[in-house]
XYZ file of C-alpha atoms in Angstrom:
721
model
C -11.167 -85.942 8.667
C -8.116 -83.846 7.905
C -6.903 -83.858 4.321
C -3.241 -84.132 3.434
C -1.964 -81.050 1.652
C -1.846 -81.073 -2.170
C 1.447 -81.970 -3.797
C 1.640 -79.208 -6.391
C 0.076 -76.313 -4.552
C 3.038 -74.058 -5.411
C 4.774 -74.663 -8.729
C 6.821 -71.474 -8.905
C 8.125 -70.164 -12.209
C 11.761 -69.055 -12.317
C 13.592 -67.125 -14.992
C 17.314 -66.740 -15.590
C 20.177 -67.444 -13.228
C 20.000 -66.434 -9.581
C 22.141 -63.337 -9.153
C 24.223 -62.625 -6.054
C 23.260 -59.069 -5.147
C 25.011 -57.008 -2.503
C 22.891 -53.852 -2.740
C 19.200 -53.742 -1.808
C 18.461 -51.470 -4.739
C 20.273 -51.620 -8.057
C 20.342 -48.465 -10.112
C 20.432 -50.333 -13.414
C 20.682 -48.604 -16.786
C 21.442 -51.395 -19.237
C 18.959 -54.061 -20.318
C 21.233 -56.768 -18.921
C 21.391 -55.096 -15.522
C 17.639 -54.507 -15.530
C 17.050 -58.175 -16.304
C 19.402 -59.188 -13.485
C 17.406 -57.009 -11.093
C 14.101 -58.479 -12.279
C 15.465 -62.033 -11.923
C 16.629 -61.194 -8.386
C 13.185 -59.858 -7.492
C 11.560 -62.973 -8.962
C 13.738 -65.263 -6.825
C 13.257 -63.021 -3.791
C 9.492 -63.357 -4.145
C 9.748 -67.141 -4.349
C 11.677 -67.269 -1.075
C 9.278 -64.804 0.560
C 6.190 -66.804 -0.393
C 7.787 -70.124 0.582
C 8.437 -68.751 4.071
C 4.936 -67.369 4.467
C 5.356 -63.743 3.401
C 3.176 -63.807 0.299
C 2.122 -60.168 0.742
C 5.781 -59.148 0.474
C 6.194 -61.527 -2.466
C 3.403 -59.685 -4.282
C 5.458 -56.502 -4.158
C 8.626 -58.258 -5.330
C 6.860 -59.926 -8.244
C 4.979 -56.782 -9.215
C 8.288 -54.908 -9.391
C 9.800 -57.744 -11.429
C 6.797 -57.699 -13.772
C 7.203 -53.972 -14.387
C 10.867 -54.409 -15.321
C 10.241 -57.439 -17.540
C 7.615 -55.466 -19.443
C 9.945 -52.469 -19.787
C 12.703 -54.607 -21.323
C 10.187 -56.717 -23.300
C 11.249 -60.010 -21.670
C 8.197 -62.188 -22.396
C 9.488 -65.253 -20.542
C 10.134 -63.175 -17.429
C 6.752 -61.488 -17.776
C 5.008 -64.862 -17.928
C 6.930 -66.134 -14.896
C 6.101 -63.030 -12.839
C 2.402 -63.217 -13.785
C 2.250 -66.909 -12.894
C 3.875 -66.327 -9.525
C 1.520 -63.429 -8.786
C -1.273 -65.932 -9.370
C 0.306 -68.254 -6.804
C 0.551 -65.457 -4.229
C -3.085 -64.470 -4.672
C -4.141 -68.099 -4.274
C -2.153 -68.394 -1.066
C -3.871 -65.229 0.190
C -7.289 -66.739 -0.574
C -8.019 -64.457 -3.550
C -8.768 -67.236 -5.999
C -10.484 -65.209 -8.727
C -7.540 -62.821 -8.792
C -5.180 -65.801 -8.924
C -7.001 -67.207 -11.943
C -6.846 -63.822 -13.684
C -3.043 -63.716 -13.383
C -2.590 -67.381 -14.286
C -4.595 -66.893 -17.487
C -2.411 -63.931 -18.463
C 0.688 -66.039 -17.803
C -0.760 -68.938 -19.782
C -1.337 -66.773 -22.862
C 2.281 -65.574 -22.856
C 3.808 -69.003 -22.222
C 1.774 -70.458 -25.083
C 2.831 -67.573 -27.322
C 6.532 -68.222 -26.673
C 5.994 -72.010 -26.755
C 7.354 -72.667 -23.228
C 5.735 -76.071 -22.678
C 7.227 -76.634 -19.225
C 5.964 -73.283 -17.939
C 2.604 -73.838 -19.622
C 2.207 -77.170 -17.845
C 3.036 -75.613 -14.479
C 0.536 -72.778 -14.965
C -2.186 -75.209 -16.060
C -1.604 -77.180 -12.858
C -1.763 -74.013 -10.766
C -5.005 -73.018 -12.516
C -6.375 -76.423 -11.583
C -5.389 -75.839 -7.961
C -7.048 -72.397 -7.929
C -10.310 -73.774 -9.349
C -10.110 -76.619 -6.811
C -9.926 -74.029 -4.010
C -13.056 -72.366 -5.433
C -14.872 -75.704 -5.318
C -15.064 -75.861 -9.130
C -13.791 -79.408 -9.345
C -14.808 -80.119 -12.955
C -12.756 -77.129 -14.125
C -9.913 -78.219 -11.867
C -9.956 -81.646 -13.514
C -9.933 -80.093 -16.996
C -6.813 -78.024 -16.263
C -5.053 -80.880 -14.454
C -5.661 -83.151 -17.457
C -4.089 -80.533 -19.744
C -1.145 -80.246 -17.346
C -0.838 -84.045 -17.286
C -0.791 -84.248 -21.095
C 2.084 -81.746 -21.306
C 4.045 -83.493 -18.536
C 3.789 -86.755 -20.488
C 4.710 -85.047 -23.776
C 7.909 -83.529 -22.358
C 8.596 -86.621 -20.223
C 8.415 -84.680 -16.934
C 7.879 -87.581 -14.524
C 7.628 -85.383 -11.429
C 5.067 -83.135 -13.118
C 3.156 -86.224 -14.262
C 3.061 -87.611 -10.731
C 1.918 -84.281 -9.334
C -0.853 -83.884 -11.914
C -2.108 -87.408 -11.249
C -2.147 -86.724 -7.516
C -4.063 -83.493 -7.983
C -6.582 -85.264 -10.222
C -7.053 -87.753 -7.406
C -7.714 -84.898 -4.995
C -10.310 -83.386 -7.334
C -12.187 -86.681 -7.686
C -11.976 -87.161 -3.914
C -13.639 -83.758 -3.456
C -16.386 -84.849 -5.885
C -16.996 -87.944 -3.757
C -15.731 -90.258 -6.507
C -13.395 -92.145 -4.222
C -12.711 -95.164 -6.444
C -11.650 -92.823 -9.266
C -9.522 -90.854 -6.789
C -7.794 -94.057 -5.668
C -7.105 -94.993 -9.303
C -5.273 -91.693 -9.931
C -3.464 -91.770 -6.587
C -2.114 -95.269 -7.240
C -0.741 -94.112 -10.619
C 0.833 -91.100 -8.918
C 2.288 -93.295 -6.173
C 3.977 -95.594 -8.689
C 5.706 -92.661 -10.421
C 6.794 -90.952 -7.212
C 8.281 -94.211 -5.946
C 10.046 -94.689 -9.295
C 11.710 -91.251 -9.101
C 12.327 -91.678 -5.351
C 10.345 -88.590 -4.302
C 9.791 -89.647 -0.678
C 7.950 -86.477 0.308
C 5.493 -86.779 -2.584
C 5.126 -90.511 -1.940
C 4.175 -89.833 1.671
C 1.576 -87.264 0.676
C -0.068 -89.643 -1.814
C -0.151 -92.399 0.801
C -2.047 -89.943 2.980
C -4.469 -89.199 0.134
C -5.090 -92.914 -0.289
C -5.750 -93.224 3.434
C -8.341 -90.447 3.192
C -10.054 -92.018 0.184
C -10.281 -95.467 1.772
C -11.546 -93.873 4.982
C -14.308 -92.166 2.980
C -15.258 -95.594 1.597
C -15.444 -96.949 5.165
C -12.479 -99.270 4.615
C -10.729 -98.589 7.918
C -8.204 -101.408 7.567
C -6.743 -99.996 4.341
C -7.106 -96.391 5.519
C -5.114 -97.032 8.689
C -2.490 -99.006 6.754
C -1.896 -96.158 4.261
C -1.789 -93.513 6.988
C 0.724 -95.596 8.957
C 2.907 -95.802 5.829
C 2.560 -92.030 5.479
C 3.533 -91.609 9.147
C 6.624 -93.805 8.699
C 7.843 -91.706 5.750
C 7.275 -88.388 7.529
C 9.418 -89.618 10.409
C 12.090 -90.926 8.038
C 12.415 -87.587 6.181
C 11.845 -85.534 9.363
C 8.726 -83.824 7.989
C 7.244 -82.654 11.293
C 4.160 -81.009 9.830
C 3.322 -84.105 7.788
C 3.925 -86.293 10.843
C 1.495 -84.216 12.873
C -1.133 -84.497 10.164
C -0.721 -88.268 9.808
C -1.009 -88.730 13.579
C -4.133 -86.564 13.668
C -5.786 -88.510 10.837
C -5.060 -91.780 12.613
C -6.496 -90.349 15.825
C -9.674 -89.383 13.998
C -10.148 -92.818 12.475
C -9.494 -94.626 15.754
C -11.978 -92.336 17.481
C -14.637 -93.185 14.889
C -13.810 -96.862 15.349
C -14.461 -96.524 19.119
C -10.832 -96.924 20.212
C -10.748 -93.833 22.463
C -7.535 -94.509 24.390
C -5.559 -95.116 21.209
C -7.207 -92.117 19.535
C -6.150 -89.953 22.482
C -2.554 -91.165 22.193
C -2.370 -90.394 18.458
C -3.969 -86.974 18.958
C -1.577 -86.194 21.828
C 1.384 -87.072 19.661
C 0.000 -84.911 16.853
C -0.308 -81.930 19.167
C 3.129 -82.474 20.687
C 4.639 -82.472 17.193
C 2.800 -79.217 16.479
C 4.121 -77.637 19.664
C 7.643 -78.763 18.746
C 7.235 -77.017 15.384
C 6.161 -73.826 17.131
C 9.529 -73.674 18.917
C 11.083 -72.828 15.549
C 8.202 -71.764 13.352
C 10.377 -70.717 10.433
C 11.466 -74.316 9.825
C 7.942 -75.232 8.759
C 7.488 -75.783 5.028
C 4.861 -73.203 4.093
C 3.393 -75.336 1.290
C 2.365 -77.822 3.962
C 1.936 -75.324 6.796
C -1.036 -73.521 5.287
C -3.144 -76.655 4.870
C -1.969 -77.997 8.218
C -2.715 -74.841 10.179
C -6.171 -74.494 8.652
C -7.177 -77.822 10.159
C -4.938 -78.470 13.131
C -7.099 -76.562 15.639
C -9.860 -79.131 15.163
C -7.450 -81.810 16.417
C -7.098 -79.929 19.703
C -10.870 -79.759 20.106
C -11.376 -83.423 19.269
C -8.688 -84.442 21.763
C -10.173 -82.245 24.492
C -13.595 -83.754 23.778
C -12.250 -87.322 24.070
C -10.405 -86.536 27.308
C -13.497 -84.949 28.858
C -15.551 -88.016 27.914
C -12.915 -90.156 29.659
C -13.030 -87.935 32.769
C -9.413 -86.816 32.251
C -10.103 -83.131 32.940
C -6.590 -81.924 33.816
C -5.332 -83.165 30.469
C -8.335 -81.628 28.694
C -7.636 -78.270 30.340
C -4.041 -78.416 29.151
C -5.199 -79.165 25.589
C -7.714 -76.300 25.614
C -4.976 -73.947 26.706
C -2.746 -75.077 23.859
C -5.736 -74.585 21.541
C -5.732 -70.871 22.401
C -2.052 -70.676 21.460
C -2.784 -72.564 18.232
C -5.619 -70.188 17.326
C -3.231 -67.288 17.801
C -0.716 -68.998 15.509
C -3.354 -69.509 12.817
C -4.219 -65.809 13.041
C -0.946 -63.989 13.704
C 1.570 -66.492 12.282
C 4.192 -65.266 14.776
C 3.569 -67.351 17.885
C 6.431 -69.345 19.320
C 4.546 -70.130 22.501
C 6.448 -70.404 25.757
C 8.571 -72.976 27.538
C 5.312 -74.175 29.080
C 3.403 -74.636 25.821
C 6.460 -76.165 24.109
C 6.163 -79.121 26.507
C 2.952 -80.079 24.717
C 0.524 -82.515 26.321
C 1.859 -84.836 29.010
C 1.868 -88.529 28.148
C 0.846 -90.901 30.925
C 3.308 -93.729 31.637
C 1.256 -96.394 29.778
C 1.060 -94.016 26.807
C 4.831 -93.532 26.839
C 5.326 -97.304 26.841
C 2.944 -97.664 23.897
C 4.449 -94.787 21.929
C 7.276 -96.777 20.346
C 4.805 -99.376 19.069
C 2.475 -97.034 17.163
C 3.623 -98.157 13.717
C 2.807 -101.788 14.601
C -0.886 -101.029 15.139
C -3.401 -102.281 12.579
C -7.171 -102.094 12.384
C -7.372 -105.787 13.251
C -5.280 -105.625 16.441
C -6.415 -102.159 17.559
C -9.313 -103.368 19.797
C -6.954 -105.543 21.840
C -4.253 -102.859 22.060
C -6.834 -100.224 23.023
C -8.176 -102.495 25.764
C -4.677 -103.097 27.146
C -3.938 -99.364 27.168
C -7.267 -98.562 28.830
C -6.654 -101.125 31.584
C -3.181 -99.754 32.335
C -4.482 -96.179 32.510
C -7.305 -97.229 34.843
C -4.748 -98.833 37.169
C -2.865 -95.551 37.579
C -3.332 -93.687 40.866
C -5.848 -90.842 40.584
C -3.101 -88.471 41.692
C -1.123 -89.361 38.559
C -4.039 -88.853 36.158
C -5.071 -85.603 37.861
C -1.555 -84.214 38.290
C -1.716 -80.433 37.949
C 1.272 -78.723 36.247
C 3.481 -76.750 38.622
C 2.828 -73.395 36.972
C -0.933 -73.901 37.222
C -0.561 -74.333 40.967
C 0.568 -70.696 41.168
C -2.963 -69.376 40.643
C -3.700 -66.992 43.538
C -6.215 -68.009 46.177
C -9.668 -66.701 45.371
C -9.079 -67.015 41.614
C -10.813 -69.524 39.339
C -10.033 -70.487 35.738
C -13.115 -70.843 33.528
C -12.726 -72.567 30.144
C -15.798 -73.214 27.972
C -15.483 -75.501 24.949
C -18.048 -75.188 22.152
C -18.778 -78.504 20.418
C -21.280 -79.279 17.674
C -23.966 -80.636 20.005
C -23.087 -79.253 23.435
C -20.919 -76.930 25.471
C -18.430 -78.188 28.045
C -17.486 -75.963 30.992
C -14.173 -76.613 32.762
C -13.447 -74.920 36.090
C -10.202 -74.975 38.019
C -9.342 -73.247 41.275
C -6.375 -73.614 43.681
C -6.095 -76.791 45.765
C -8.848 -78.554 43.805
C -9.181 -80.981 40.923
C -10.590 -79.412 37.724
C -14.211 -80.247 37.039
C -16.220 -80.407 33.836
C -19.917 -79.786 33.342
C -21.956 -80.420 30.192
C -24.864 -78.442 28.742
C -26.769 -79.730 25.735
C -27.076 -77.001 23.118
C -26.185 -77.122 19.450
C -23.486 -74.817 18.161
C -26.028 -73.104 15.901
C -28.436 -72.497 18.806
C -25.609 -71.071 20.908
C -24.501 -68.763 18.098
C -28.063 -67.459 17.684
C -28.317 -66.836 21.426
C -24.993 -64.961 21.495
C -25.900 -62.822 18.474
C -29.298 -61.920 19.974
C -27.706 -61.101 23.329
C -25.048 -58.883 21.793
C -27.659 -57.065 19.695
C -29.685 -56.330 22.851
C -26.583 -55.187 24.745
C -25.427 -52.650 22.158
C -28.888 -51.060 21.855
C -29.459 -48.762 24.832
C -33.124 -48.523 23.851
C -33.619 -52.281 24.137
C -35.054 -53.928 27.235
C -34.665 -57.439 25.816
C -31.254 -58.171 27.289
C -32.188 -59.891 30.557
C -33.691 -63.011 29.010
C -30.632 -63.999 26.922
C -28.407 -62.850 29.811
C -30.221 -65.313 32.071
C -30.083 -68.102 29.466
C -26.340 -67.694 29.077
C -25.882 -67.560 32.852
C -27.708 -70.877 33.049
C -25.404 -72.343 30.395
C -22.035 -70.960 31.486
C -22.192 -70.208 35.211
C -25.033 -72.140 36.852
C -23.395 -75.564 36.277
C -20.289 -74.486 38.230
C -21.916 -71.964 40.585
C -21.668 -74.164 43.682
C -17.981 -74.881 43.028
C -17.237 -71.157 42.632
C -18.828 -70.522 46.012
C -17.040 -73.479 47.600
C -13.688 -72.199 46.270
C -14.455 -68.749 47.743
C -13.631 -67.289 44.356
C -13.634 -63.516 44.007
C -11.963 -63.388 40.574
C -12.704 -65.332 37.393
C -9.974 -65.753 34.790
C -12.071 -66.407 31.711
C -10.834 -68.013 28.483
C -13.827 -67.756 26.121
C -14.137 -70.007 23.103
C -15.166 -68.904 19.624
C -18.161 -66.608 19.326
C -18.358 -66.266 23.131
C -15.475 -63.787 22.802
C -17.919 -61.193 21.455
C -20.011 -60.977 24.629
C -18.997 -59.979 28.167
C -19.739 -62.581 30.831
C -19.902 -59.641 33.246
C -23.388 -59.080 31.784
C -24.729 -62.557 32.561
C -27.711 -62.377 34.920
C -28.799 -64.814 37.638
C -32.250 -63.257 38.047
C -31.143 -60.903 40.813
C -27.571 -59.830 40.114
C -25.218 -59.327 37.210
C -22.070 -61.435 37.275
C -20.072 -58.184 37.490
C -21.645 -57.569 40.894
C -20.416 -60.939 42.172
C -16.948 -61.386 40.651
C -13.965 -59.533 39.267
C -13.445 -60.805 35.733
C -10.378 -60.815 33.513
C -10.146 -62.430 30.101
C -7.292 -64.854 29.676
C -5.285 -65.406 26.515
C -3.909 -68.766 27.671
C -2.665 -69.718 31.115
C 0.512 -71.161 29.559
C 1.283 -67.600 28.388
C 0.153 -66.018 31.661
C 2.421 -64.548 34.309
C 0.804 -65.309 37.645
C 3.426 -63.318 39.528
C 1.798 -60.373 41.364
C 2.541 -56.925 39.982
C 4.215 -54.321 42.114
C 1.699 -51.571 42.832
C 3.089 -48.248 41.672
C 1.631 -44.769 41.503
C -0.172 -44.330 38.157
C 1.806 -42.262 35.650
C -0.531 -41.871 32.694
C 0.214 -41.078 29.068
C -3.144 -40.247 27.471
C -3.998 -39.528 23.848
C -7.335 -38.422 22.391
C -8.856 -38.477 18.916
C -11.201 -35.503 18.801
C -11.816 -36.231 15.174
C -10.483 -33.481 12.940
C -7.524 -35.072 11.135
C -8.537 -38.697 11.556
C -12.112 -38.015 10.493
C -10.913 -36.590 7.198
C -8.337 -39.307 6.535
C -10.222 -42.444 7.613
C -13.863 -41.377 7.544
C -14.273 -42.043 11.278
C -16.815 -40.157 13.329
C -15.509 -37.423 15.588
C -15.211 -38.264 19.295
C -15.347 -34.827 20.938
C -15.873 -36.193 24.461
C -12.506 -37.968 24.325
C -10.877 -34.566 24.823
C -12.815 -34.140 28.070
C -12.026 -37.748 28.987
C -8.255 -37.286 28.877
C -8.461 -33.847 30.479
C -10.291 -35.426 33.408
C -7.435 -37.924 33.725
C -4.912 -35.083 33.699
C -6.880 -33.269 36.398
C -6.979 -36.378 38.601
C -3.398 -37.556 38.224
C -0.497 -35.240 38.750
C 1.948 -37.507 36.919
C 0.178 -37.530 33.568
C 0.478 -35.972 30.147
C -2.140 -35.634 27.425
C -1.725 -35.485 23.660
C -4.703 -34.494 21.527
C -5.592 -34.121 17.855
C -2.510 -33.524 15.655
C -0.208 -33.716 18.685
C -1.536 -37.223 19.298
C 0.616 -38.954 16.682
C 2.176 -42.392 16.675
C 5.666 -40.912 16.849
C 4.786 -38.627 19.763
C 3.252 -41.482 21.765
C 6.118 -43.872 21.069
C 8.721 -41.309 22.104
C 7.202 -41.066 25.604
C 6.565 -44.734 26.493
C 9.478 -45.114 28.888
C 8.247 -42.420 31.284
C 4.786 -43.863 32.016
C 3.166 -47.047 33.300
C -0.368 -46.528 31.945
C -1.172 -45.812 28.292
C -4.711 -44.481 27.749
C -5.848 -44.205 24.115
C -9.214 -42.463 23.745
C -9.485 -43.100 20.036
C -11.036 -45.298 17.397
C -9.786 -48.871 17.436
C -11.352 -51.670 15.455
C -10.687 -55.407 15.729
C -12.242 -57.321 12.849
C -12.361 -60.834 11.438
C -9.949 -61.912 8.738
C -6.316 -60.919 8.636
C -4.547 -58.959 11.417
C -4.129 -56.114 8.926
C -7.915 -55.583 9.141
C -7.579 -54.476 12.781
C -6.089 -51.140 13.793
C -5.813 -48.173 16.150
C -6.066 -44.599 14.809
C -4.159 -41.597 16.169
C -5.341 -38.011 16.350
C -3.271 -36.822 13.401
C -4.548 -39.602 11.132
C -1.706 -42.066 11.759
C -2.666 -45.711 12.043
C -1.094 -48.758 13.687
C -2.162 -52.249 12.612
C -2.749 -55.049 15.095
C 0.263 -56.997 13.856
C 2.489 -53.930 14.379
C 1.752 -53.515 18.095
C 4.642 -55.812 18.968
C 6.971 -53.171 17.517
C 6.274 -51.226 20.696
C 8.811 -52.011 23.395
C 6.852 -51.234 26.565
C 8.027 -53.461 29.442
C 7.320 -50.675 31.942
C 3.663 -50.306 30.869
C 1.344 -52.015 33.340
C -1.890 -51.158 31.564
C -3.130 -50.122 28.116
C -6.659 -48.717 27.929
C -8.556 -48.447 24.632
C -11.733 -46.597 25.492
C -13.377 -46.356 22.046
C -12.798 -49.821 20.621
C -15.109 -51.932 18.456
C -15.061 -55.648 17.619
C -16.907 -57.706 15.048
C -17.807 -54.704 12.899
C -20.080 -55.928 10.107
C -19.660 -59.617 10.896
C -18.859 -61.894 13.821
C -16.305 -64.679 13.430
C -14.590 -66.734 16.117
C -13.273 -63.695 17.993
C -9.617 -64.599 17.556
C -8.881 -60.960 16.711
C -9.756 -60.110 20.337
C -7.419 -62.857 21.517
C -4.825 -61.461 19.120
C -5.080 -57.974 20.597
C -4.461 -59.314 24.101
C -1.486 -61.347 22.930
C 0.112 -58.517 20.945
C -0.157 -56.132 23.895
C 1.392 -58.723 26.196
C 4.154 -59.567 23.705
C 5.016 -55.853 23.449
C 5.618 -55.911 27.203
C 2.411 -54.561 28.767
C 0.964 -56.536 31.685
C -2.716 -56.122 30.833
C -5.232 -54.127 28.840
C -8.764 -52.816 28.981
C -10.784 -52.446 25.779
C -14.410 -52.270 24.708
C -16.341 -54.848 22.709
C -18.431 -52.137 21.067
C -18.409 -48.365 20.796
C -20.091 -46.743 23.785
C -21.359 -43.188 23.433
C -19.066 -40.463 24.711
C -20.918 -39.671 27.929
C -21.125 -43.329 28.980
C -17.443 -43.915 28.301
C -16.478 -40.786 30.204
C -18.555 -41.884 33.205
C -17.036 -45.363 33.346
C -13.474 -44.156 32.837
C -13.832 -41.497 35.526
C -15.081 -44.127 37.977
C -12.343 -46.583 36.953
C -9.483 -44.145 37.528
C -10.943 -42.943 40.823
C -10.821 -46.529 42.061
C -7.363 -47.157 40.602
C -5.985 -44.261 42.667
C -6.812 -46.076 45.886
C -4.222 -48.167 47.692
C -3.944 -51.860 46.790
C -6.671 -51.757 44.133
C -5.877 -53.885 41.077
C -6.944 -53.187 37.505
C -9.580 -55.920 37.577
C -10.933 -54.738 40.912
C -11.075 -51.102 39.763
C -12.962 -52.108 36.612
C -15.472 -54.155 38.604
C -16.113 -51.286 41.025
C -16.564 -48.858 38.130
C -19.043 -51.203 36.465
C -21.018 -51.628 39.678
C -21.155 -47.851 40.143
C -22.767 -47.500 36.694
C -25.137 -50.413 37.333
C -26.400 -48.546 40.394
C -26.656 -45.200 38.616
C -29.855 -43.947 37.030
C -28.330 -42.707 33.770
C -25.935 -45.483 32.743
C -27.377 -48.684 34.219
C -28.093 -50.242 30.820
C -25.410 -52.910 30.181
C -24.464 -51.183 26.928
C -22.530 -48.665 29.004
C -20.825 -50.734 31.685
C -20.444 -54.256 30.222
C -18.704 -53.263 26.984
C -15.384 -52.890 28.782
C -13.319 -55.978 29.560
C -9.871 -56.626 31.006
C -7.406 -59.012 29.392
C -4.059 -60.087 30.832
C -2.663 -59.988 34.361
C -4.735 -57.378 36.154
C -4.936 -59.416 39.366
């Protein structure tokens, strides 16, 4: 079940009056002016963190802290330290958050600021809660509660009681949690805090659900839903709808569960249209969990045989994963439409608040009967933009669930199909990790067995349909850990998949431009990291063969230019974008789990561009970006969203498609594949995906580079059709 976000996650500390400042930097000499600047920075940080820019807030608050210490303003110093603790908590650095909160607490106690002390104690409780140290969280929340009661701070009292309820809920002491939540609810109703009241109603719904009391759980969540709609809290509305969907699913009311989940997702897609309107206190908790709603809805739809709708949900899931990772996704006009409601669902939509646990079986049965009476053409209606898929192309969407994997296939002029393979998520992860380990080791001969097992899981169930559709190209939208392995290297016992199909990874079809590209003569801008400057600055190994790689490109293409070593700088590359349609970067690039800032591309002079900065490039004339020395999952594999993020950032910058590598291939192997790729690309009417497939097949049939380490590492993402 989803949990409603905590009430007092961010209790910011302010100091002084907000100053109206017209200059970005004040050259202050007097103590009064210095204090005004520090107060401005403190308020600036609060606004930055509230709108999701907690990294920037760290800088603002650190600058404020320095000034407060210089002018010996202890109240300001305590406020800045407390807010730094908040920022570190929001960034997931809980130990660091506690360190700053404790420093703030000492100062606020010293100057006898009871209100500030109570706020910091509550924030310490929240930080310990995030660490899973619930007993400590309770201790600090009780101290915060005592101060709130002493100074007659009714809002603070209600918040502390609610957070105590959350801590006891996390300990599994649901009756105790309910006791605290009911006290909190009474206060929040008394002071007419509708937002806080709604949140506590959601907490109560969660607690009663944990006790198996579905009637009370649904009642409290419906009250929460009503308040979110009244106060126009879209993120809270989406969460309430999702929680109701989850409970109705558990209670075996699948049609109603689907309707609530659909509404939850449609609210989320509406939020994405104007992402900055989302309250960040609620957004963080909501975004952490909302992706699971997409998966649960897709699972329910597949079980009901409603595959077109499931495909649409899976596509929106990709967009949601990007939002969780990059925080800058507005989607498209297509994704903003959300999930289509069937006519019986539309008719039921206005009656959602009248549903109770007691009448839900009857209502679910009525809804199911009306859906079953719909013409098949209505249930299986394919969106117009999906009908633009070129002939010979098939969409392949796997969905990893806890106990199985679902494979959805769609090709032109057909109805999408779904196939099920029983395998636990843990077993699948082990298989993927073993396969990847065998692929990256050119001395290993153990790759064919896992390659065959994965072929049996992912391709065999839909093999006949691929043949029937006369597919020559697979647009592949991998899920989770599957993003770390190339399906080109799946093996049917006789052939690799790369020998049978052109393959391009898909970000999401709702973000995909199916319009064919105009074939133009390749004009290539190529840069190479030999290693001298970058090796010294970033500790990266030299890549001497990259110099030969880009020279070979220059020799093959008259309209090309190469930049190497110190001449290969970010500024030099960016100044030449407009004159070329292919950008080839033979340099270290690393896409890693965690934050987008952990992923980067290095230039020959030691410059670096982070993944989240790629959209700064304005490259609408670039058809293709090639990263020939890229690595993913260095040190640890996650869900592969950083690979999805790379594809999206390139596309958002204006490029049509990209080629990158899943692991670092040795220089000679890379040079061989790239030489073959560009030789094919020179030919008339050869697309990026087709050229890559031909290059891979040429290495498969060579004696020196036929190990899949060399040819399967490279994958296309975007519109290379």
